[in-house]
Every structure is written in structure tokens, then in C-alpha cells.
Short mmCIF file of C-alpha atoms in Angstrom, two decimals:
data_model
loop_
_atom_site.label_atom_id
_atom_site.label_comp_id
_atom_site.label_asym_id
_atom_site.label_seq_id
_atom_site.Cartn_x
_atom_site.Cartn_y
_atom_site.Cartn_z
CA MET A 1 40.25 39.53 2.70
CA VAL A 2 40.68 38.87 6.44
CA GLU A 3 39.39 35.47 7.42
CA ILE A 4 37.01 35.64 10.38
CA PRO A 5 37.40 32.71 12.83
CA THR A 6 34.30 30.53 12.97
CA ASN A 7 35.23 28.42 15.99
CA GLN A 8 33.51 29.60 19.16
CA PRO A 9 34.89 28.60 22.56
CA THR A 10 33.18 25.92 24.58
CA ARG A 11 32.72 27.45 28.03
CA ILE A 12 32.47 25.24 31.11
CA CYS A 13 31.32 26.58 34.46
CA LEU A 14 32.77 24.48 37.26
CA VAL A 15 30.82 24.77 40.52
CA ARG A 16 32.06 23.25 43.76
CA HIS A 17 29.29 21.67 45.83
CA GLY A 18 27.77 23.60 48.71
CA GLU A 19 28.99 23.34 52.28
CA THR A 20 28.63 20.15 54.36
CA GLU A 21 29.04 19.65 58.11
CA TRP A 22 32.28 17.81 57.40
CA ASN A 23 33.57 20.82 55.47
CA ALA A 24 32.81 22.94 58.54
CA GLU A 25 34.66 20.43 60.75
CA ARG A 26 37.65 20.28 58.33
CA ARG A 27 36.98 16.55 57.99
CA ILE A 28 38.16 14.64 54.92
CA GLN A 29 35.17 13.37 52.95
CA GLY A 30 36.67 11.78 49.87
CA GLN A 31 34.02 9.47 48.45
CA ILE A 32 32.08 9.10 51.71
CA ASP A 33 28.59 10.29 50.73
CA ILE A 34 27.92 13.32 52.94
CA GLY A 35 24.96 15.62 52.31
CA LEU A 36 24.75 19.41 52.37
CA ASN A 37 24.09 21.38 55.54
CA ASP A 38 21.68 24.33 55.65
CA THR A 39 24.37 26.74 54.50
CA GLY A 40 25.24 24.44 51.62
CA ARG A 41 21.65 24.24 50.46
CA ARG A 42 21.37 28.04 50.42
CA GLN A 43 24.65 28.25 48.52
CA ALA A 44 23.39 25.80 45.90
CA VAL A 45 20.27 27.86 45.22
CA ALA A 46 22.33 31.05 45.11
CA ALA A 47 24.68 29.51 42.52
CA GLY A 48 21.72 28.52 40.38
CA ARG A 49 20.21 31.99 40.52
CA TRP A 50 23.60 33.49 39.57
CA LEU A 51 23.73 31.26 36.49
CA LYS A 52 20.31 32.23 35.17
CA GLY A 53 20.74 33.88 31.82
CA ALA A 54 24.16 32.27 31.26
CA GLY A 55 22.86 30.31 28.28
CA VAL A 56 23.63 26.93 29.82
CA VAL A 57 22.67 24.02 27.56
CA ALA A 58 23.79 21.09 29.73
CA LEU A 59 24.38 20.37 33.40
CA TYR A 60 26.60 17.56 34.67
CA SER A 61 27.40 16.52 38.22
CA SER A 62 29.33 14.09 40.35
CA ASP A 63 26.86 11.53 41.65
CA LEU A 64 27.94 11.97 45.29
CA LYS A 65 25.10 13.43 47.33
CA ARG A 66 26.70 16.78 48.18
CA ALA A 67 27.35 17.52 44.52
CA TRP A 68 24.14 16.00 43.16
CA THR A 69 21.96 17.99 45.59
CA THR A 70 23.80 21.14 44.54
CA ALA A 71 23.22 20.28 40.89
CA LEU A 72 19.51 19.66 41.44
CA ALA A 73 19.17 23.12 43.01
CA ILE A 74 21.09 24.74 40.16
CA GLY A 75 19.06 22.82 37.59
CA ALA A 76 15.80 23.96 39.15
CA GLU A 77 16.90 27.57 38.77
CA ILE A 78 18.23 27.37 35.19
CA GLY A 79 15.72 24.85 33.84
CA VAL A 80 18.22 22.11 32.94
CA ALA A 81 18.18 18.59 34.42
CA PRO A 82 21.54 17.30 35.70
CA VAL A 83 23.30 14.26 34.22
CA PRO A 84 25.42 12.14 36.60
CA VAL A 85 29.13 11.76 35.83
CA PRO A 86 30.82 9.49 38.41
CA GLU A 87 34.19 10.37 36.87
CA MET A 88 33.87 13.77 38.56
CA ARG A 89 33.70 12.28 42.06
CA GLU A 90 36.08 13.51 44.72
CA ARG A 91 39.44 11.81 45.12
CA ARG A 92 39.48 8.56 47.12
CA TYR A 93 41.47 9.41 50.23
CA GLY A 94 41.68 5.84 51.55
CA VAL A 95 42.65 5.66 55.23
CA PHE A 96 42.30 9.46 55.56
CA GLU A 97 38.54 9.45 54.85
CA GLY A 98 36.46 10.40 57.88
CA LEU A 99 39.41 11.97 59.72
CA THR A 100 40.07 15.64 60.28
CA TYR A 101 43.28 16.95 58.76
CA ASP A 102 44.82 17.09 62.24
CA GLU A 103 43.82 13.49 62.97
CA ALA A 104 45.24 12.31 59.65
CA ARG A 105 48.52 14.10 60.37
CA ALA A 106 48.75 12.50 63.83
CA ARG A 107 47.82 8.94 62.80
CA TYR A 108 49.68 8.75 59.49
CA PRO A 109 52.57 11.22 59.71
CA ASP A 110 54.53 9.76 56.79
CA GLY A 111 51.50 9.51 54.57
CA TYR A 112 50.36 12.97 55.55
CA GLY A 113 53.76 14.31 54.64
CA ALA A 114 53.43 12.75 51.18
CA PHE A 115 49.92 14.18 50.85
CA GLU A 116 50.86 17.67 52.02
CA GLY A 117 53.94 17.59 49.81
CA ARG A 118 51.76 16.71 46.81
CA ASN A 119 53.47 13.41 46.01
CA ALA A 120 51.59 12.59 42.81
CA ASP A 121 52.06 8.82 43.28
CA TYR A 122 50.85 8.62 46.89
CA ALA A 123 47.54 6.71 47.16
CA PHE A 124 46.56 6.69 50.88
CA GLU A 125 46.69 2.88 51.23
CA ASN A 126 43.85 1.76 48.93
CA GLY A 127 42.96 5.31 47.97
CA GLU A 128 43.80 7.17 44.77
CA SER A 129 46.91 8.96 43.60
CA LEU A 130 46.87 12.43 42.11
CA LYS A 131 48.05 10.93 38.83
CA ALA A 132 45.14 8.46 38.70
CA MET A 133 42.63 11.12 39.64
CA PHE A 134 44.03 13.56 37.07
CA ALA A 135 43.60 10.96 34.32
CA ARG A 136 39.95 10.14 35.08
CA VAL A 137 38.91 13.77 35.60
CA THR A 138 40.62 15.34 32.60
CA ASP A 139 39.49 12.57 30.26
CA LYS A 140 35.86 13.19 31.22
CA LEU A 141 36.28 16.97 31.07
CA GLN A 142 37.48 16.72 27.49
CA GLN A 143 34.59 14.40 26.59
CA ILE A 144 32.09 16.90 28.00
CA ALA A 145 33.69 19.76 26.06
CA ALA A 146 33.68 17.74 22.84
CA ALA A 147 29.97 16.98 23.27
CA HIS A 148 29.00 20.69 23.37
CA PRO A 149 31.20 22.62 20.92
CA GLY A 150 30.69 26.36 21.16
CA ARG A 151 28.14 26.10 23.96
CA ASN A 152 27.98 26.82 27.70
CA VAL A 153 27.95 23.90 30.14
CA VAL A 154 27.91 23.56 33.95
CA VAL A 155 29.69 20.80 35.89
CA VAL A 156 29.18 20.40 39.66
CA LEU A 157 32.09 18.72 41.37
CA HIS A 158 34.47 18.71 44.35
CA GLY A 159 37.42 20.64 45.73
CA GLY A 160 40.01 18.03 44.84
CA VAL A 161 38.62 17.76 41.33
CA LEU A 162 38.79 21.52 40.88
CA ASP A 163 42.38 21.42 42.10
CA VAL A 164 43.52 19.12 39.30
CA ILE A 165 41.40 20.84 36.62
CA ASN A 166 42.97 24.20 37.46
CA ARG A 167 46.42 22.67 36.95
CA PHE A 168 45.33 20.97 33.73
CA VAL A 169 43.97 24.18 32.23
CA ARG A 170 46.95 26.30 33.29
CA GLY A 171 49.51 23.66 32.39
CA ASN A 172 50.93 23.53 35.92
CA PRO A 173 52.41 20.38 37.49
CA LEU A 174 50.42 18.38 40.03
CA GLU A 175 53.25 18.82 42.54
CA MET A 176 53.10 22.61 42.49
CA PRO A 177 51.76 24.21 45.71
CA ARG A 178 48.23 25.54 45.32
CA ASP A 179 48.04 29.27 44.55
CA PHE A 180 44.26 29.59 44.21
CA LEU A 181 41.16 29.26 46.42
CA ILE A 182 38.41 26.64 46.04
CA PRO A 183 35.39 27.97 47.98
CA ASN A 184 32.20 25.97 48.53
CA ALA A 185 29.71 26.84 45.76
CA GLY A 186 32.33 29.02 44.10
CA ILE A 187 31.90 29.58 40.37
CA ASN A 188 34.81 29.01 38.00
CA TRP A 189 34.73 29.47 34.22
CA ILE A 190 37.13 27.75 31.85
CA SER A 191 36.99 27.57 28.07
CA VAL A 192 38.48 25.62 25.20
CA VAL A 193 38.78 26.22 21.47
CA ASP A 194 40.84 24.16 19.04
CA GLY A 195 42.17 22.11 21.93
CA GLN A 196 43.56 25.16 23.74
CA TRP A 197 42.29 25.54 27.30
CA GLN A 198 42.01 28.83 29.15
CA LEU A 199 41.06 29.88 32.66
CA ASP A 200 38.54 32.73 32.38
CA THR A 201 37.49 33.42 35.99
CA TRP A 202 38.13 31.54 39.22
CA GLY A 203 36.63 31.40 42.70
CA GLU A 204 33.71 33.79 42.15
CA THR A 205 31.72 34.19 45.39
CA ASP A 206 29.76 37.42 44.86
CA HIS A 207 26.57 35.35 44.80
CA LEU A 208 27.23 33.89 48.27
CA GLU A 209 26.96 34.98 51.87
CA PRO A 210 30.40 35.86 53.29
CA GLY A 211 32.47 32.99 54.66
CA ALA A 212 32.44 30.29 51.96
CA LEU A 213 34.95 27.65 53.08
CA ASP A 214 38.06 26.87 51.09
CA GLU A 215 39.17 23.35 50.23
CA LEU A 216 42.04 22.50 52.58
CA PRO A 217 44.94 22.10 52.85
CA SER A 218 46.41 21.77 49.36
#
């Protein structure tokens, strides 16, 4: 007799927050608490409508305003209240926060070189290294998956967080140049079964108006 597997994958939909004015200005937000602009609010509703019928049983979100507002809009559409998870906050970019990428490059050329080169130990002078961020994000991701075995869950988060999760799921090093897009309000599905992670779909934007902004520059 052929044994039929009983373990069903836990599927996690990762949604980047909607657009902010600082996204449009290519300004580094980090953990500065910036809200959505009008485009971002429309994107959040569109993401929620797209996820109707996806069988979502739980909704988690970074507690930063741009993510939380996105999660509230998604929750209103799918009928699930969001739960805050501060561990899914954006990376702390230290002295870079509030600057455009060009300003950061001009003011801190050595640091910007380390950032652009994906030095996993570089922490922006009182910010956060990629290694530290990777640890807090992936630990929480695994806790969320363990809490909902075989079910579908949504997590609303940030571009930098999506960057490290993509590498975690694919088994790629933090230092590897980015080979994927991270659009505002983009929808990304990952799954796990028996501790084995898989990337199912990435960067879906069919639900959005054209022009969703990518996370820059890495």
C-alpha cells in the first residue's frame, strides 16, 4: 500500500506595505514611522480584495504605521483582524534614516559602500546589521508558521524584511546581490512543510495599478 502524506504545507502570504511619500522620494525610512500616501491606501485595499477567498486564518503585521494601515485595509476585506508583530519591522538604518539614497551616498561614502556591497556586519552607526535583522525576522517567521500548521496566513511587512526572507527561503547568502523585485503592496507566497521552505510565487502585482515602486537599491 502506498502511504499518502498527511502533512499539508503552511502557506504564508507576505505583503509589502503600500506606497508612502518617502518611497516616492526614494528616501530611507527604516523605523521612522511614515504613513501611506493616497496611492498606498488604494494599493492596500486592492491587496485585500485580491486575497478574498484565499482561506486566510490569521493576519500579522509590523506595527509601523505604513504596514499596520495596510494590514487594517487587508483585514477589512478578508474579515480577519491583524495582530502586531514588532519583529517584522523594517531594518534600523541608523544614520541613513531620513536621507535619500543619493544623500546617504554623499554623506557617508564608506558606509554606503558597505551597505551597497551587502556587508552583513555593517550596522549604520547605531542601526542594525543584516545578520541581526535576519535573526529576528526568521525566528518570528518560523514561530508564525508553527502556530498555523497546514493553514494560510498573511504577514504585512517591509521591503528590507522581504529581502532577507527571500534569501532565507531560497537558501541564498545575505551578501548575494538581489535578483528579485520587491514592489509596494506586492504579494508573495511562501510555504513550509516538515521544516522545508519553498518560494511559491513572488512579486505579484496584477491586483495593482501599473507603477508599483520597487525597494531600492539592494
